[in-house]
Structure formats: structure tokens, C-alpha cells
Coordinates of C-alpha atoms in Angstrom, one line a residue:
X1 CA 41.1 15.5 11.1
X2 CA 37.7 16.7 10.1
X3 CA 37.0 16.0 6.3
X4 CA 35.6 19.2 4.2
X5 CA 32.8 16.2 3.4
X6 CA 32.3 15.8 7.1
X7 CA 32.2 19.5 8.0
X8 CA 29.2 20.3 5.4
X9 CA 27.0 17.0 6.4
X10 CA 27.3 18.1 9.8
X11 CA 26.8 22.0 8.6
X12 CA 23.6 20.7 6.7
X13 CA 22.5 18.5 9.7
X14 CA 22.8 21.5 12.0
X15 CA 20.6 23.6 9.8
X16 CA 18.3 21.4 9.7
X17 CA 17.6 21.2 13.7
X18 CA 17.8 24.9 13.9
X19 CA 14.8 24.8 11.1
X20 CA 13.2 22.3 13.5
X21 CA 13.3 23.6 16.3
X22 CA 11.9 26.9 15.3
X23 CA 9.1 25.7 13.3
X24 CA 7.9 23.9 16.5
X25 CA 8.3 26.4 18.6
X26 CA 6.3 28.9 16.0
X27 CA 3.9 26.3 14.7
X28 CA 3.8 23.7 17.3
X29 CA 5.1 19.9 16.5
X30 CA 1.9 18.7 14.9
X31 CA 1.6 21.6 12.6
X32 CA 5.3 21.4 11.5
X33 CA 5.9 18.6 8.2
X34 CA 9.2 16.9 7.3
X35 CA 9.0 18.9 4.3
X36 CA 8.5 22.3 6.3
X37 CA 11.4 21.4 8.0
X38 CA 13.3 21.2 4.7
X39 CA 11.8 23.3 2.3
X40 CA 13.0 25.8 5.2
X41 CA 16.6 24.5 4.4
X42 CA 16.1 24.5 1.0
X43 CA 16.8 20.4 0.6
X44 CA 14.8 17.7 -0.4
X45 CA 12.6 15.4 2.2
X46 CA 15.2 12.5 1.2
X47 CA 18.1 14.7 2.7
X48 CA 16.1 15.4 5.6
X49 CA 15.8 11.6 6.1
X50 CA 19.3 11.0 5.7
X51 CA 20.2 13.0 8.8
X52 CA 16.8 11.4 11.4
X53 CA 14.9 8.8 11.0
X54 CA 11.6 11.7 11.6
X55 CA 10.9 15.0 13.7
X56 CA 11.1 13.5 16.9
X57 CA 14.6 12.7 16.1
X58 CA 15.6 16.1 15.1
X59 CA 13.0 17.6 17.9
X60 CA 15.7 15.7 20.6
X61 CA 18.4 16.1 18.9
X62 CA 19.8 18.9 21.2
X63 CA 18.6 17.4 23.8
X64 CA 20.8 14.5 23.5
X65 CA 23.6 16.4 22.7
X66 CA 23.1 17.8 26.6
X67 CA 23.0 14.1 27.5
X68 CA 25.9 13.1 26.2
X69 CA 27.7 16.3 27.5
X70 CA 26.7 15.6 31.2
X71 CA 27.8 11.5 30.4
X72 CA 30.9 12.4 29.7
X73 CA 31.0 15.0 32.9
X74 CA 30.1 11.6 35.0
X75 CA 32.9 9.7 34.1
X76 CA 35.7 12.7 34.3
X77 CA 34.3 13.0 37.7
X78 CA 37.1 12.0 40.5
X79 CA 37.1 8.5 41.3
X80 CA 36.9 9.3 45.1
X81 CA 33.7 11.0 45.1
X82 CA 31.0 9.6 46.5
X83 CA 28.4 8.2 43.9
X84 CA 25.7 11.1 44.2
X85 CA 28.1 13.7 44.6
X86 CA 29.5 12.9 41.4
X87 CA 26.2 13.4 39.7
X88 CA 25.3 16.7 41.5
X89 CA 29.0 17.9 40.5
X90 CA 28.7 16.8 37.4
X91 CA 25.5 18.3 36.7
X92 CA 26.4 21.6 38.2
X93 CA 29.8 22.4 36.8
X94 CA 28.4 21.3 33.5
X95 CA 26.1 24.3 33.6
X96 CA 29.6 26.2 32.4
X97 CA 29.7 24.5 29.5
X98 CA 26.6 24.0 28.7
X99 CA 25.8 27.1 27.1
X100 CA 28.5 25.8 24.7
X101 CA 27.8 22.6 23.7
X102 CA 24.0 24.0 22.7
X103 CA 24.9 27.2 21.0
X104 CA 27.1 25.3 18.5
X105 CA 23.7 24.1 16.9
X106 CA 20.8 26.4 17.9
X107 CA 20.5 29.6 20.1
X108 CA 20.4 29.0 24.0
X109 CA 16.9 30.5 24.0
X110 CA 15.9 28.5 21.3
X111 CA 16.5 25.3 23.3
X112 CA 15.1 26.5 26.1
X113 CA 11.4 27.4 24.3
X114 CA 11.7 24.1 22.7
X115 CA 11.5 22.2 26.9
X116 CA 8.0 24.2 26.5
X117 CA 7.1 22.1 23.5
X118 CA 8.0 19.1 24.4
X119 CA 6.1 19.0 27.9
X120 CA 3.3 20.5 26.5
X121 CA 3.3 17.7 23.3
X122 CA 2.2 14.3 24.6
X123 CA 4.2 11.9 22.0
X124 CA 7.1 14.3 22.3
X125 CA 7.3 13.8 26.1
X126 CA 6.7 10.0 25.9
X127 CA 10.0 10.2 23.8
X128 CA 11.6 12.4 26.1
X129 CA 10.7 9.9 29.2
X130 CA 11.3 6.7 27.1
X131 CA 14.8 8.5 25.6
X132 CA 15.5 9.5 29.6
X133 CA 15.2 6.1 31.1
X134 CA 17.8 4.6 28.4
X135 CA 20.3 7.0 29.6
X136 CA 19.5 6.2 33.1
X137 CA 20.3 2.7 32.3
X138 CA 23.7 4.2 31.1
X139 CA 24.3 6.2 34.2
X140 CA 23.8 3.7 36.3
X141 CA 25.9 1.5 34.4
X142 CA 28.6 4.3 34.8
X143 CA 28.2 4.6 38.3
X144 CA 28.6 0.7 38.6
X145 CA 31.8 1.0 36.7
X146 CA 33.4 3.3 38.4
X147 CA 32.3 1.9 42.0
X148 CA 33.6 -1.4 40.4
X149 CA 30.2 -2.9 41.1
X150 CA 28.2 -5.6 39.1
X151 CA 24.9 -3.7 38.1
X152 CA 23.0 -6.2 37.5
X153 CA 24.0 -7.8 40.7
X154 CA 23.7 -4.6 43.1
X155 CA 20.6 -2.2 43.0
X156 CA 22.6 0.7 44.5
X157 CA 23.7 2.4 41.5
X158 CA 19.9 1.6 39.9
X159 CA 18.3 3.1 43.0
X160 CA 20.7 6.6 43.2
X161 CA 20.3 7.3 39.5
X162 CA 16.6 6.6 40.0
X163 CA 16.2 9.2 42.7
X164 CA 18.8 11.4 40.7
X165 CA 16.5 11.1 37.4
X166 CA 13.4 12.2 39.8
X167 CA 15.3 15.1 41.1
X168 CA 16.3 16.3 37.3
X169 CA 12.5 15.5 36.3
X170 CA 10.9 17.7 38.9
X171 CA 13.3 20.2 38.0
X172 CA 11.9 20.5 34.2
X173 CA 8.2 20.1 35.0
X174 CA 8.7 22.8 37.8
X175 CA 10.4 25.4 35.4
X176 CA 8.2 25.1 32.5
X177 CA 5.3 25.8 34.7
X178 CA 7.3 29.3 36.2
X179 CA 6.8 32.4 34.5
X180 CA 10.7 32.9 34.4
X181 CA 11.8 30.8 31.5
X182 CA 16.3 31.6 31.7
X183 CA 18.5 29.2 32.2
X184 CA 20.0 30.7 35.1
X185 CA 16.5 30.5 36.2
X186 CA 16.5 26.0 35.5
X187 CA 19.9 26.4 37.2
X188 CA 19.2 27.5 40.2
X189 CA 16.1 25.4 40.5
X190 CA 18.3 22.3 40.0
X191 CA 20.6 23.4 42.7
X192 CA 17.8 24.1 45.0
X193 CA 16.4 21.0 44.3
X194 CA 19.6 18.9 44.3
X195 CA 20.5 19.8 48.0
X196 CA 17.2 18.6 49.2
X197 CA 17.8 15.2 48.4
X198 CA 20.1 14.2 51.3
X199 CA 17.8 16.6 54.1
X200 CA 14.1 15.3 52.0
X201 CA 15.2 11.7 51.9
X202 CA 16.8 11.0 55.7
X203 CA 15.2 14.0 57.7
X204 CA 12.3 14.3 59.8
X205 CA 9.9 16.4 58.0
X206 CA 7.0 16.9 60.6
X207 CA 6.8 20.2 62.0
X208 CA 7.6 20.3 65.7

């Protein structure tokens, strides 16, 4: 059971991401400080540091949070599905829970305003892309598991979440430049895009 301890360092930890995010989506990452972030939470830069190691760490921190939430989705998947299909499944019925596992910290809109930042904030993004290709590494791994497949003996599970990760990657880059910025909006983009995998990647494309 949750200590009273435990429930106001992650109370205080939560704060301070919701002051995070909002200051860089108001003032943009470079003009936001450590001691913005806390002075907004009324504690002192050392508490901030206690919690992340700087703002890039509490910039992701939702972020990851989504991560680990669609992880987890990956290995409750059915053992007999296909290796792609469990990651489309995965990522789509996730989308029903999703609103969930975010608005425990921060508003839904919130995170959404702060994918804007982030693409548009070069050493943001090169965390973002360096952070993405570590959990790649773990998704294949997953894959490999389940599959009962060596993964550093076998590309295949390398080579789906490679193609999976480029799928999910287009999808962010193609909503931050749209006009409509909802999450049913990213959601339908990543279904659209998902189903073209299969028809992009083994269909002729050449106009007849």
C-alpha cells in the first residue's frame, strides 16, 4: 500500500510537470529556468532536482509515461497474434486509456501543445528521438520474447519495430504540421497511417 510519504512526493512531483509543461508551452523551453519551474510550485531548485535530473526530464516526463503505457499494452497482447498486429492493436486500443494515464498528471490538451514544443525545439527533439530509439530497443526485445526468438540473433523483430517506429514518427511530424491539433485528430492519423503499412510496403504503387 501507498505510503502518505509516497502519495505527497509523487503529488509534489506531479506539480511540478504540470508547472513544466505550461511554462514551455507559454514561454517556450529556452525561456523557461529550473527555478521558474519551481518558484511556480512554490519549492526550492534543490526539490526540483530531487524529482529530474533537468527540464528535459520533466519536459518528457509525460511522454514516457505514454511509453510505458503502450509497453505494457505489447506484452498483454495475445500470444497468437502476429508480431505487427500486436503493435497496431496495442497502439490502437491503447488510445482508450490513454486519456487516462495522461490526465492523472497534466490536462490532455496540455500534452498535446507540449508535441508542438518539442518538434519545434531542436535539443528537445534530439531527446525525444534518442529517448524513442531506447524503447525501440525494448520493443523489439519484447517482440523477441514473446516470438521466443534470440534478438540479437534474428533481425526480424529489429526490422518490424523499425518500420513500426517510422510509421508512429510520421504520424507526429504529420499532426504537428495540421491545423487540427485533438487527439482524435493524431488518432485517426495513426490508424490511417497504420493500415498502409501492409498495402505501402508489398503493393505495386505505379499508377496503371
Amino acid at each position: 500500500m501507498e505510503t502518505l510519504r509516497e502519495r505527497k512526493r509523487q503529488r509534489t512531483r506531479d506539480a511540478l510537470v504540470r508547472a513544466a509543461l505550461d511554462l514551455f508551452t507559454t514561454r517556450g523551453y529556452e525561456g523557461t529556468t529550473v527555478d521558474d519551474i519551481a518558484e511556480a510550485v512554490d519549492v526550492s531548485q534543490r526539490t526540483f532536482f530531487r524529482y529530474f535530473a533537468g527540464k528535459e526530464e520533466a519536459a518528457l516526463a509525460v511522454h514516457e509515461m505514454t511509453v510505458e503505457h503502450f509497453l505494457g499494452a505489447v506484452r498483454e497482447r495475445p500470444p497468437h497474434e502476429p508480431p505487427m498486429e500486436a503493435l497496431r492493436q496495442a497502439v490502437l486500443e491503447g488510445w482508450d486509456t490513454l486519456n487516462e494515464v495522461v490526465e492523472s498528471v497534466v490536462p490532455v490538451e496540455l500534452f498535446l501543445r507540449m508535441f508542438r514544443v518539442i518538434e519545434s525545439t531542436p535539443v528537445l527533439l534530439a531527446a525525444h528521438l534518442r529517448r524513442s530509439t531506447e524503447s525501440e530497443d525494448t520493443l523489439a526485445r519484447i517482440l523477441a520474447e514473446r516470438e521466443g526468438l534470440d534478438v540479437d540473433a534474428d533481425p526480424r523483430p529489429r526490422v518490424v519495430v523499425a518500420v513500426f517506429g517510422g510509421v508512429m514518427r510520421l504520424t507526429e511530424r504529420q499532426w504537428c504540421a495540421g491545423g487540427d491539433t485533438g487527439l482524435d485528430t493524431m488518432r485517426a492519423l495513426t490508424v490511417s497511417y497504420l493500415e498502409q503499412v501492409g498495402p505501402a510496403l508489398t503493393g505495386a504503387w505505379r499508377a496503371r
